[in-house]
mmCIF file of C-alpha atoms in Angstrom:
data_model
loop_
_atom_site.group_PDB
_atom_site.id
_atom_site.type_symbol
_atom_site.label_atom_id
_atom_site.label_comp_id
_atom_site.label_asym_id
_atom_site.label_seq_id
_atom_site.Cartn_x
_atom_site.Cartn_y
_atom_site.Cartn_z
ATOM 1 C CA MET O 1 7.797 18.218 -8.610
ATOM 2 C CA ALA O 2 8.833 14.569 -8.594
ATOM 3 C CA VAL O 3 11.010 13.294 -5.784
ATOM 4 C CA THR O 4 14.150 11.557 -7.037
ATOM 5 C CA LEU O 5 16.551 9.168 -5.356
ATOM 6 C CA THR O 6 19.241 11.821 -5.503
ATOM 7 C CA THR O 7 17.221 14.254 -3.369
ATOM 8 C CA TRP O 8 16.037 11.886 -0.623
ATOM 9 C CA GLN O 9 18.251 13.547 1.992
ATOM 10 C CA ALA O 10 16.125 16.703 1.882
ATOM 11 C CA TYR O 11 13.014 14.987 3.260
ATOM 12 C CA SER O 12 12.230 13.612 6.712
ATOM 13 C CA LEU O 13 10.489 10.243 6.904
ATOM 14 C CA GLU O 14 7.393 12.042 8.145
ATOM 15 C CA ALA O 15 7.407 14.406 5.153
ATOM 16 C CA LEU O 16 7.876 11.500 2.755
ATOM 17 C CA ALA O 17 5.069 9.498 4.379
ATOM 18 C CA GLU O 18 2.753 12.523 4.255
ATOM 19 C CA ARG O 19 3.573 13.066 0.587
ATOM 20 C CA LEU O 20 2.923 9.375 -0.074
ATOM 21 C CA GLY O 21 -0.481 9.708 1.563
ATOM 22 C CA ARG O 22 -1.390 12.687 -0.612
ATOM 23 C CA ALA O 23 -0.202 10.810 -3.712
ATOM 24 C CA CYS O 24 -2.263 7.735 -2.802
ATOM 25 C CA LEU O 25 -5.385 9.822 -2.281
ATOM 26 C CA ALA O 26 -4.839 11.777 -5.519
ATOM 27 C CA ALA O 27 -4.350 8.541 -7.479
ATOM 28 C CA ASN O 28 -7.161 6.727 -5.628
ATOM 29 C CA ALA O 29 -4.582 4.041 -4.846
ATOM 30 C CA SER O 30 -3.710 1.740 -2.001
ATOM 31 C CA VAL O 31 -0.217 0.520 -1.128
ATOM 32 C CA THR O 32 1.341 -2.489 0.542
ATOM 33 C CA VAL O 33 4.882 -3.298 1.623
ATOM 34 C CA ALA O 34 6.885 -6.531 1.718
ATOM 35 C CA GLU O 35 9.941 -5.968 3.864
ATOM 36 C CA SER O 36 12.932 -8.014 4.876
ATOM 37 C CA CYS O 37 16.010 -6.036 5.985
ATOM 38 C CA THR O 38 13.952 -2.981 6.969
ATOM 39 C CA GLY O 39 11.947 -5.071 9.437
ATOM 40 C CA GLY O 40 8.722 -3.108 9.106
ATOM 41 C CA GLY O 41 10.301 0.338 8.899
ATOM 42 C CA VAL O 42 8.403 1.321 5.756
ATOM 43 C CA ALA O 43 5.059 0.204 7.195
ATOM 44 C CA SER O 44 5.871 2.050 10.400
ATOM 45 C CA ALA O 45 6.680 5.285 8.553
ATOM 46 C CA ILE O 46 3.444 5.061 6.551
ATOM 47 C CA THR O 47 1.257 4.278 9.545
ATOM 48 C CA ASP O 48 2.809 7.052 11.638
ATOM 49 C CA ILE O 49 0.602 9.375 9.572
ATOM 50 C CA ALA O 50 -2.932 9.832 10.873
ATOM 51 C CA GLY O 51 -5.482 8.683 8.312
ATOM 52 C CA SER O 52 -3.134 6.238 6.586
ATOM 53 C CA SER O 53 -5.778 3.501 6.870
ATOM 54 C CA ALA O 54 -7.431 5.184 3.868
ATOM 55 C CA TYR O 55 -4.638 3.857 1.628
ATOM 56 C CA PHE O 56 -2.605 1.319 3.646
ATOM 57 C CA GLU O 57 -4.123 -1.924 4.862
ATOM 58 C CA THR O 58 -1.461 -4.607 4.961
ATOM 59 C CA GLY O 59 2.288 -4.973 5.311
ATOM 60 C CA TYR O 60 4.500 -8.054 5.402
ATOM 61 C CA VAL O 61 7.748 -8.535 7.278
ATOM 62 C CA THR O 62 9.261 -11.646 5.724
ATOM 63 C CA TYR O 63 12.729 -11.800 7.172
ATOM 64 C CA ALA O 64 13.239 -15.542 6.659
ATOM 65 C CA ASN O 65 13.209 -17.168 3.238
ATOM 66 C CA GLY O 66 10.467 -19.545 4.390
ATOM 67 C CA ALA O 67 8.227 -16.584 5.166
ATOM 68 C CA LYS O 68 8.931 -15.083 1.736
ATOM 69 C CA GLN O 69 7.823 -18.380 0.210
ATOM 70 C CA ARG O 70 4.812 -19.057 2.457
ATOM 71 C CA LEU O 71 3.351 -15.575 2.638
ATOM 72 C CA LEU O 72 4.394 -14.011 -0.662
ATOM 73 C CA GLY O 73 4.796 -16.943 -3.023
ATOM 74 C CA VAL O 74 8.503 -16.491 -3.736
ATOM 75 C CA ARG O 75 9.576 -19.601 -5.635
ATOM 76 C CA ASP O 76 12.196 -22.038 -4.346
ATOM 77 C CA ALA O 77 13.962 -21.812 -7.703
ATOM 78 C CA THR O 78 14.242 -18.017 -7.448
ATOM 79 C CA LEU O 79 15.855 -18.177 -4.021
ATOM 80 C CA ALA O 80 18.153 -21.023 -5.058
ATOM 81 C CA GLU O 81 19.316 -19.330 -8.251
ATOM 82 C CA HIS O 82 19.421 -15.659 -7.224
ATOM 83 C CA GLY O 83 19.296 -15.564 -3.419
ATOM 84 C CA ALA O 84 17.087 -13.533 -1.096
ATOM 85 C CA VAL O 85 18.872 -10.289 -1.969
ATOM 86 C CA SER O 86 18.122 -10.039 -5.667
ATOM 87 C CA ALA O 87 15.962 -8.164 -8.132
ATOM 88 C CA GLU O 88 14.199 -11.414 -8.957
ATOM 89 C CA THR O 89 13.250 -12.160 -5.348
ATOM 90 C CA VAL O 90 11.949 -8.675 -4.573
ATOM 91 C CA GLY O 91 9.955 -8.738 -7.815
ATOM 92 C CA GLU O 92 8.191 -11.889 -6.662
ATOM 93 C CA MET O 93 7.773 -10.432 -3.171
ATOM 94 C CA VAL O 94 5.963 -7.309 -4.374
ATOM 95 C CA ALA O 95 3.761 -9.296 -6.760
ATOM 96 C CA GLY O 96 2.779 -11.632 -3.920
ATOM 97 C CA ALA O 97 2.085 -8.771 -1.520
ATOM 98 C CA CYS O 98 -0.186 -7.054 -4.040
ATOM 99 C CA ARG O 99 -1.915 -10.319 -4.929
ATOM 100 C CA ASP O 100 -2.627 -11.126 -1.277
ATOM 101 C CA SER O 101 -3.570 -7.603 -0.150
ATOM 102 C CA GLY O 102 -5.351 -6.340 -3.243
ATOM 103 C CA ALA O 103 -3.261 -3.153 -3.135
ATOM 104 C CA THR O 104 -2.871 -1.006 -6.225
ATOM 105 C CA LEU O 105 0.894 -0.661 -5.767
ATOM 106 C CA GLY O 106 3.544 -2.157 -3.536
ATOM 107 C CA VAL O 107 7.203 -2.073 -2.665
ATOM 108 C CA ALA O 108 9.442 -4.962 -1.609
ATOM 109 C CA ILE O 109 12.854 -4.711 0.008
ATOM 110 C CA SER O 110 15.541 -7.282 0.751
ATOM 111 C CA GLY O 111 19.134 -6.541 1.608
ATOM 112 C CA VAL O 112 22.270 -7.001 3.645
ATOM 113 C CA ALA O 113 22.117 -4.358 6.379
ATOM 114 C CA GLY O 114 25.157 -5.652 8.257
ATOM 115 C CA PRO O 115 27.360 -5.589 10.068
ATOM 116 C CA GLY O 116 27.841 -9.200 8.907
ATOM 117 C CA GLY O 117 26.259 -11.322 6.223
ATOM 118 C CA GLY O 118 27.829 -9.694 3.198
ATOM 119 C CA SER O 119 29.809 -11.373 0.451
ATOM 120 C CA ALA O 120 32.031 -10.272 -2.417
ATOM 121 C CA ALA O 121 29.031 -10.373 -4.757
ATOM 122 C CA LYS O 122 26.617 -8.775 -2.262
ATOM 123 C CA PRO O 123 28.547 -6.704 0.271
ATOM 124 C CA VAL O 124 26.994 -5.137 3.342
ATOM 125 C CA GLY O 125 24.799 -2.283 2.162
ATOM 126 C CA THR O 126 23.426 -4.131 -0.874
ATOM 127 C CA VAL O 127 19.671 -3.573 -0.907
ATOM 128 C CA CYS O 128 17.261 -4.603 -3.648
ATOM 129 C CA PHE O 129 13.883 -2.959 -4.199
ATOM 130 C CA ALA O 130 10.896 -3.718 -6.409
ATOM 131 C CA TRP O 131 7.893 -1.508 -7.007
ATOM 132 C CA GLY O 132 4.827 -2.698 -8.852
ATOM 133 C CA ASP O 133 1.750 -4.830 -8.690
ATOM 134 C CA VAL O 134 0.663 -8.348 -9.641
ATOM 135 C CA ARG O 135 1.174 -7.731 -13.380
ATOM 136 C CA ALA O 136 4.382 -5.693 -13.581
ATOM 137 C CA GLN O 137 7.353 -4.968 -11.335
ATOM 138 C CA GLU O 138 10.387 -2.703 -11.603
ATOM 139 C CA SER O 139 13.421 -3.828 -9.618
ATOM 140 C CA GLU O 140 16.720 -2.168 -8.804
ATOM 141 C CA CYS O 141 19.582 -2.843 -6.433
ATOM 142 C CA HIS O 142 21.606 -0.195 -4.620
ATOM 143 C CA HIS O 143 24.662 -0.076 -2.418
ATOM 144 C CA LEU O 144 23.755 2.016 0.626
ATOM 145 C CA PRO O 145 26.823 2.833 2.738
ATOM 146 C CA GLY O 146 26.861 3.092 6.505
ATOM 147 C CA THR O 147 26.065 1.224 9.673
ATOM 148 C CA ARG O 148 23.130 -1.171 9.983
ATOM 149 C CA ASP O 149 20.820 1.592 11.201
ATOM 150 C CA VAL O 150 21.931 3.949 8.440
ATOM 151 C CA VAL O 151 21.460 1.317 5.701
ATOM 152 C CA ARG O 152 17.998 0.450 6.999
ATOM 153 C CA GLY O 153 16.987 4.109 7.275
ATOM 154 C CA GLN O 154 18.193 4.872 3.758
ATOM 155 C CA ALA O 155 16.317 1.824 2.450
ATOM 156 C CA VAL O 156 13.074 3.068 4.013
ATOM 157 C CA ARG O 157 13.586 6.423 2.283
ATOM 158 C CA VAL O 158 14.326 4.842 -1.098
ATOM 159 C CA ALA O 159 11.223 2.657 -0.779
ATOM 160 C CA LEU O 160 8.948 5.602 0.062
ATOM 161 C CA ILE O 161 10.414 7.798 -2.681
ATOM 162 C CA GLY O 162 9.893 5.031 -5.240
ATOM 163 C CA LEU O 163 6.238 4.708 -4.245
ATOM 164 C CA ILE O 164 5.720 8.479 -4.372
ATOM 165 C CA ASP O 165 7.389 8.787 -7.764
ATOM 166 C CA ARG O 166 5.272 6.049 -9.315
ATOM 167 C CA LEU O 167 2.017 7.369 -7.854
ATOM 168 C CA GLU O 168 2.701 10.968 -8.848
ATOM 169 C CA LYS O 169 3.419 9.842 -12.417
ATOM 170 C CA ARG O 170 -0.001 8.151 -12.481
ATOM 171 C CA VAL O 171 -1.694 11.420 -11.523
ATOM 172 C CA SER O 172 0.341 13.727 -13.801
ATOM 173 C CA PRO O 173 2.322 11.740 -16.375
ATOM 174 C CA ALA O 174 5.422 13.506 -17.699
#
């Protein structure tokens, strides 16, 4: 049974991270994360599971734009044209994380967790995600309501669910 974004509330972070581990092992895959607004929350959830070193080796917390550029290869032009919170930026982030780590699959997250920092175009709660590898990335942006902690927690869940969904499809395509 595939996990969907609409059912994320039913799962604890621990249950999601355990399911991710099983999916990685079944797909013989490794994962990496490139995080901004979640500040390492996805990596923390994954590594809270004993044995996660079998499928998780490296995570990146690139809060500042300079770190996104230096560590993940996000282009100046991308940041200038689209900003840090954009489908384009997270696409480049996940590609860079997979390139550097050698992981099979990655997720990147950048957003406005609040309470400040939002704009009319990108209000507080705007979070962009990308899942993929060096060759191909799928990006989407969501508006996640709530306080800073709630937005960050929801973003961690969305990131984990996206990884699980993609890995489970590799093992048993629909």
